[in-house]
PDB file of C-alpha atoms in Angstrom:
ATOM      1  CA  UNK A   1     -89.478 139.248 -86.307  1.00 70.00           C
ATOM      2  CA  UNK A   2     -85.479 139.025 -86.650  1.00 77.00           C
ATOM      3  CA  UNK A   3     -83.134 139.578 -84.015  1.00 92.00           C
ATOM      4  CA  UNK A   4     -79.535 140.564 -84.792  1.00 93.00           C
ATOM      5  CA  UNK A   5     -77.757 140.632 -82.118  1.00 95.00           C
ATOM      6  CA  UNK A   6     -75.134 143.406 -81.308  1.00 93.00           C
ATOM      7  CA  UNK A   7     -71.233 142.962 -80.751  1.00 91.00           C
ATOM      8  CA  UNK A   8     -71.519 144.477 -77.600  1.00 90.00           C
ATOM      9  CA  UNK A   9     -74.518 142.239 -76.711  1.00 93.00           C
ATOM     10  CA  UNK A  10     -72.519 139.027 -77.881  1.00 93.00           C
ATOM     11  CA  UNK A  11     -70.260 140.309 -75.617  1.00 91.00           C
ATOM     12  CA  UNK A  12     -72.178 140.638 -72.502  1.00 91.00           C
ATOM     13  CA  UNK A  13     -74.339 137.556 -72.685  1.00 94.00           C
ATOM     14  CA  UNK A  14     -70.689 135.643 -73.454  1.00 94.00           C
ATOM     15  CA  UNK A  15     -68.908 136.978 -70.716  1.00 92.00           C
ATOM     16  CA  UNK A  16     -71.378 137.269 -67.656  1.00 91.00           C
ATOM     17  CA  UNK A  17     -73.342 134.187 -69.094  1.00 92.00           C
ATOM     18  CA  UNK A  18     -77.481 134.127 -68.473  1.00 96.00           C
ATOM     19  CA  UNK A  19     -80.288 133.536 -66.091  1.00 96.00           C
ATOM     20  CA  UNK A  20     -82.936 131.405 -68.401  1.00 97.00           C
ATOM     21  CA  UNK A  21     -86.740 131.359 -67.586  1.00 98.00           C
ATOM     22  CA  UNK A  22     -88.866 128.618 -69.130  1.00 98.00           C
ATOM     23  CA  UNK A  23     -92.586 128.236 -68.042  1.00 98.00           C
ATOM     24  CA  UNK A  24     -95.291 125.536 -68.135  1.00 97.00           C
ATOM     25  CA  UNK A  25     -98.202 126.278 -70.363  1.00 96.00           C
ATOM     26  CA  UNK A  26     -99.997 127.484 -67.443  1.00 96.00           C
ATOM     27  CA  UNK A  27     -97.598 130.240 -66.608  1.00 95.00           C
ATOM     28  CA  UNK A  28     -95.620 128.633 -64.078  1.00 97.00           C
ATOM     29  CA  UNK A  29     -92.078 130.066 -64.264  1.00 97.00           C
ATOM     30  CA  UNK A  30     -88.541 127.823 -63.472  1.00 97.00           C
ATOM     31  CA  UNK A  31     -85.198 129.905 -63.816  1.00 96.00           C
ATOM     32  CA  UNK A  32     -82.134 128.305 -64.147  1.00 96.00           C
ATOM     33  CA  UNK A  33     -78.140 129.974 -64.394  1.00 94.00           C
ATOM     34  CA  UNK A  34     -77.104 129.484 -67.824  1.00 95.00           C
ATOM     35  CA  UNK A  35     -73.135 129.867 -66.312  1.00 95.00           C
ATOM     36  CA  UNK A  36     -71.503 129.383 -69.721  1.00 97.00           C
ATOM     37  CA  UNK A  37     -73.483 130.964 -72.863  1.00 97.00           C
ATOM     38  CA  UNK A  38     -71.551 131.179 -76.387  1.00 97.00           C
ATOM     39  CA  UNK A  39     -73.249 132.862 -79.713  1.00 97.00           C
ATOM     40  CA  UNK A  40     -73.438 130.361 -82.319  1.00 98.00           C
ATOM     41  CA  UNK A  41     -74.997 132.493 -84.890  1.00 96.00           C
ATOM     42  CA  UNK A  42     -76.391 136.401 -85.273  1.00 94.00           C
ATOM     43  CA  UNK A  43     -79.630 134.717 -83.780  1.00 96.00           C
ATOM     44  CA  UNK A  44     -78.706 132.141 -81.607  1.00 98.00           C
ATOM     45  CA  UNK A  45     -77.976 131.257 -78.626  1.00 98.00           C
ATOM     46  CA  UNK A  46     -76.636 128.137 -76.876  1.00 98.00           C
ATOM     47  CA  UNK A  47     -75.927 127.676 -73.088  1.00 98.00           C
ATOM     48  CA  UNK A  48     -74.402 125.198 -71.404  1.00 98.00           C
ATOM     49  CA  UNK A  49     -76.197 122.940 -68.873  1.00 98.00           C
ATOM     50  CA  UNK A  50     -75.072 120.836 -65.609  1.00 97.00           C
ATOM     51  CA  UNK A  51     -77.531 118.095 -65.402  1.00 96.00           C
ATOM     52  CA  UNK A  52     -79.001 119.299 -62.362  1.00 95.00           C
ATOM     53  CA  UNK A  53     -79.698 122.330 -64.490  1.00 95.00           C
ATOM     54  CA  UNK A  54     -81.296 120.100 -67.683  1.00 95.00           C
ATOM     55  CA  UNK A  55     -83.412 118.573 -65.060  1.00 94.00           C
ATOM     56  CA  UNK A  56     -85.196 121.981 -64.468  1.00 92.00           C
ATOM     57  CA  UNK A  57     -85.537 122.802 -67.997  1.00 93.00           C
ATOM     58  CA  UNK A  58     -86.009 120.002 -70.099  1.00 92.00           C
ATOM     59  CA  UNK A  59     -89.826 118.970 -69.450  1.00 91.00           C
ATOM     60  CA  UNK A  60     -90.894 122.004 -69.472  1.00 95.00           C
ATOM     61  CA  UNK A  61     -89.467 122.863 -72.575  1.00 96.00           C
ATOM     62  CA  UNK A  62     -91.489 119.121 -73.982  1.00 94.00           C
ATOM     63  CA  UNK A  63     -94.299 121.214 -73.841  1.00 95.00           C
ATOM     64  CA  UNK A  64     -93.586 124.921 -74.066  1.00 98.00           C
ATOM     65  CA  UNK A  65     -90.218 125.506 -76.388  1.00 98.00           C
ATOM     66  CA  UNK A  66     -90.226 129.306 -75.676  1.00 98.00           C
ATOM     67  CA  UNK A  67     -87.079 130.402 -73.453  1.00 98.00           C
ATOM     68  CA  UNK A  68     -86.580 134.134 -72.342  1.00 98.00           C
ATOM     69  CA  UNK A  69     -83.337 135.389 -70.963  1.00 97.00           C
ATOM     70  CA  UNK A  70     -81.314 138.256 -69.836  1.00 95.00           C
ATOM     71  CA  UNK A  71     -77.498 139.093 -69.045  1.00 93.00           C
ATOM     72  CA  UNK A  72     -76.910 138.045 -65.634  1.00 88.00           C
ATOM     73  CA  UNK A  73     -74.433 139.886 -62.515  1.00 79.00           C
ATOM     74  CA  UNK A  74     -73.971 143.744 -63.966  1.00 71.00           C
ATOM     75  CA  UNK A  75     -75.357 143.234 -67.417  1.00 66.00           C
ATOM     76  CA  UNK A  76     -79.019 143.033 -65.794  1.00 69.00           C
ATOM     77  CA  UNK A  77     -78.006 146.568 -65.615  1.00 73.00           C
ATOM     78  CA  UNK A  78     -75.689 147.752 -68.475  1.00 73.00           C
ATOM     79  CA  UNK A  79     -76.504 145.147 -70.876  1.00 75.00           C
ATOM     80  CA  UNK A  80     -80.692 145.786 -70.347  1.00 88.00           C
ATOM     81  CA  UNK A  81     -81.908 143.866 -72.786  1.00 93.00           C
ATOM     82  CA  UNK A  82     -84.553 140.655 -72.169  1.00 96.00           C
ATOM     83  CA  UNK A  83     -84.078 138.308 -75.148  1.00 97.00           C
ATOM     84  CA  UNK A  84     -86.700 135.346 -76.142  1.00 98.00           C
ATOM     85  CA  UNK A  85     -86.874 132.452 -78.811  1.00 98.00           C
ATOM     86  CA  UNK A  86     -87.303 129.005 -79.336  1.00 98.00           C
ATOM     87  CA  UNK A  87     -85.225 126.604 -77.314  1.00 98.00           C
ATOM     88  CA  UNK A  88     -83.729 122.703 -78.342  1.00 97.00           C
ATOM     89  CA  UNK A  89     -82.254 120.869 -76.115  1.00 97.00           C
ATOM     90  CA  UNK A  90     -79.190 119.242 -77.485  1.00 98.00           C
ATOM     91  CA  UNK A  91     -77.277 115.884 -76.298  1.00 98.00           C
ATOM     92  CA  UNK A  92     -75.314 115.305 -79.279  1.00 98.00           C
ATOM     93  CA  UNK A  93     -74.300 116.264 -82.754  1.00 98.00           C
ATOM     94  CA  UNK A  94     -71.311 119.491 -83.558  1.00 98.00           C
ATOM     95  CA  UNK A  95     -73.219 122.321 -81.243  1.00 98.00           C
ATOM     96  CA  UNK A  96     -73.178 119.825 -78.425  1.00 98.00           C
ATOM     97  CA  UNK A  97     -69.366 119.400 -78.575  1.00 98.00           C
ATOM     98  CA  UNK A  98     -68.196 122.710 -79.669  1.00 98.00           C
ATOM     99  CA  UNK A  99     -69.913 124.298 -76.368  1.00 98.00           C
ATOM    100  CA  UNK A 100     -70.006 121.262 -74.249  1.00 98.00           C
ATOM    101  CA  UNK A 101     -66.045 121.284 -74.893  1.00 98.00           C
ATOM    102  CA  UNK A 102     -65.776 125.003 -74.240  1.00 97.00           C
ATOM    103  CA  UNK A 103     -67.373 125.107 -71.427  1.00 97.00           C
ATOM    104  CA  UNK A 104     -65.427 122.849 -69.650  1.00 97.00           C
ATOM    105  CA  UNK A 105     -62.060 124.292 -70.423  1.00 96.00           C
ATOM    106  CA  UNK A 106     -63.060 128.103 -69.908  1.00 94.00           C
ATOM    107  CA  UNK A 107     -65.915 127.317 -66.715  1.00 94.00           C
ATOM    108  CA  UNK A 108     -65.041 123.341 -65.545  1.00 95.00           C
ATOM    109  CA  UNK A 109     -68.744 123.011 -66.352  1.00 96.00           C
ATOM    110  CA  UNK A 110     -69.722 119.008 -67.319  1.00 97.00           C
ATOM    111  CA  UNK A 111     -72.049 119.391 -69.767  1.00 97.00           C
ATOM    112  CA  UNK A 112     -74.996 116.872 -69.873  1.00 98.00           C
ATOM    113  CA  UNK A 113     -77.101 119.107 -73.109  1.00 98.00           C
ATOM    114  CA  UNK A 114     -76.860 122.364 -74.445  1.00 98.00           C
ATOM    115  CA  UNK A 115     -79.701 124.792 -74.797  1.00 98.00           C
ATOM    116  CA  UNK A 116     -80.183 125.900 -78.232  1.00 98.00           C
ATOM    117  CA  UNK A 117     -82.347 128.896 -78.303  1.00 98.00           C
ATOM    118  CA  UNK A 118     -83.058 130.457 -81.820  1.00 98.00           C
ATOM    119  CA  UNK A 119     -83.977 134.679 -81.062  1.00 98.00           C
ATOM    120  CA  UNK A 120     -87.217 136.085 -82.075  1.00 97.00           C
ATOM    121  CA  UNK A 121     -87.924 138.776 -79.852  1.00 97.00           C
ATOM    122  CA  UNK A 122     -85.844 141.546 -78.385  1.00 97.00           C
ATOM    123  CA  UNK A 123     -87.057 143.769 -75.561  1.00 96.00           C
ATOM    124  CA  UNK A 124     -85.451 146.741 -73.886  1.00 93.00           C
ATOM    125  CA  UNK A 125     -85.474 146.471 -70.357  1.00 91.00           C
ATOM    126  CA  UNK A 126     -83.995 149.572 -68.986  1.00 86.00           C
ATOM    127  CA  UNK A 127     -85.267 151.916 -66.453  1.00 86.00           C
ATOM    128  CA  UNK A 128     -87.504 155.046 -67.623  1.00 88.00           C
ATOM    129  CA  UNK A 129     -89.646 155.750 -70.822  1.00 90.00           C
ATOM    130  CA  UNK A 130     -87.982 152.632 -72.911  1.00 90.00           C
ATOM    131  CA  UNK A 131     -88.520 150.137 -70.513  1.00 89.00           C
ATOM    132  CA  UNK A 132     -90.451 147.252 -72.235  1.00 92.00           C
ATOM    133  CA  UNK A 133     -89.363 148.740 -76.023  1.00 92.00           C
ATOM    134  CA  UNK A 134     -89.695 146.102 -78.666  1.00 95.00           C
ATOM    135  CA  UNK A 135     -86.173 146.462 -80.912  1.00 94.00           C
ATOM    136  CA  UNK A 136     -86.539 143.138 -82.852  1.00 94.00           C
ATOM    137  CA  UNK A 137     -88.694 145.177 -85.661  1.00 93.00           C
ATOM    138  CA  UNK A 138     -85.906 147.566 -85.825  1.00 93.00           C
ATOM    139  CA  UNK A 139     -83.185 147.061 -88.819  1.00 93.00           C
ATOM    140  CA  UNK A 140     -80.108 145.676 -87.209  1.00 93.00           C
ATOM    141  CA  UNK A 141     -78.387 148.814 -87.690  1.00 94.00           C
ATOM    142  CA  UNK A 142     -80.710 151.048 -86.361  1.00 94.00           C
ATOM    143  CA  UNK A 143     -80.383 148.679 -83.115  1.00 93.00           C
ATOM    144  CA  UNK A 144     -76.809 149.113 -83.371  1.00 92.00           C
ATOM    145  CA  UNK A 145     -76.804 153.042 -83.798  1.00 93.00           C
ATOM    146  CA  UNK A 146     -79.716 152.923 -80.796  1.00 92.00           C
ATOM    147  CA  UNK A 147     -77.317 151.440 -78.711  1.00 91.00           C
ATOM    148  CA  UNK A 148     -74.673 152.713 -79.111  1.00 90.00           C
ATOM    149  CA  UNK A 149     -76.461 156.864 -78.093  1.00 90.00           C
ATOM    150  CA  UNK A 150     -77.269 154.432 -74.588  1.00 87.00           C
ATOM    151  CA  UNK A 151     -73.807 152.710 -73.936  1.00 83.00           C
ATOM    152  CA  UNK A 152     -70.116 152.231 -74.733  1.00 77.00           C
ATOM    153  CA  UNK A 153     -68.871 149.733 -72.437  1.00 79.00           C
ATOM    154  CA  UNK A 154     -68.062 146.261 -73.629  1.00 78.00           C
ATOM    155  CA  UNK A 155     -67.281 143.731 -70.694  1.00 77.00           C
ATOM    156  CA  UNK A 156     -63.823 141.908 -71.476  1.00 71.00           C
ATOM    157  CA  UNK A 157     -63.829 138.341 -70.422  1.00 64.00           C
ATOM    158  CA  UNK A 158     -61.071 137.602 -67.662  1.00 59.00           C
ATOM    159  CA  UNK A 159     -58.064 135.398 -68.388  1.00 51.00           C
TER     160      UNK A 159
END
């Protein structure tokens, strides 16, 4: 399926960045903070990663490349969305140094790779009937007009 994501969800995973869950092939879960997360594209995705964070990550990705996600601090809550794709784990190359390089001068995060994650899936998490609502087969406008009846808050990112 395609997942477009929303201004206001580019906003929230942007400005209250990500917790990231990758898992073994036998189910076993490891969650790490993605702190800084900037939207390269309408469908991806890349975070920022400390190399104590990379460490986590990394192997398990080897052998499972699937990465699920959700808005971390208040967007759990007003951004309820859980978000999943394919991750890469970039060292080098132009999406390496455009976030590596952000990072650092909006977060003082040392970047040792970048988490590429490509969307596929897109899954309403909020509370009541909707909870668990698949929205990537929707038409990115209908997703749009569906969330905007549920919210109108954007976060703003501080200075």
């Amino acid at each position: 399926m395609t997942v477009v994501l929303t201004e206001r969800m580019n906003a929230w995973i942007e400005t209250m960045g990500c917790h990231l869950c990758v898992a073994t092939l036998q189910g076993e879960p490891f969650v790490v903070l993605g702190r800084h997360a900037q939207v390269m594209a309408e469908d991806t995705v890349a975070f920022a990663l400390a190399e104590d964070e990379v460490k986590v990550a990394a192997s398990v990705l080897s052998e499972n490349p699937w990465v699920a996600f959700g808005v971390s601090r208040q967007g759990g809550i007003r951004a309820a969305y859980q978000f999943k794709g394919i991750g890469e784990v970039l060292r080098s190359g132009d999406v390496f140094d455009t976030v590596s390089a952000r990072a650092k001068e909006e977060k003082g995060i040392d970047a040792a790779a970048v988490l590429s994650v490509h969307l596929t899936e897109l899954y309403c998490t909020k509370p009541g009937y909707e909870a668990g609502l698949r929205l990537d087969g929707m038409a990115p406008e209908e997703v749009d007009a569906w969330e905007r009846q549920r919210w109108k808050d954007v976060p703003r990112k501080r200075a």
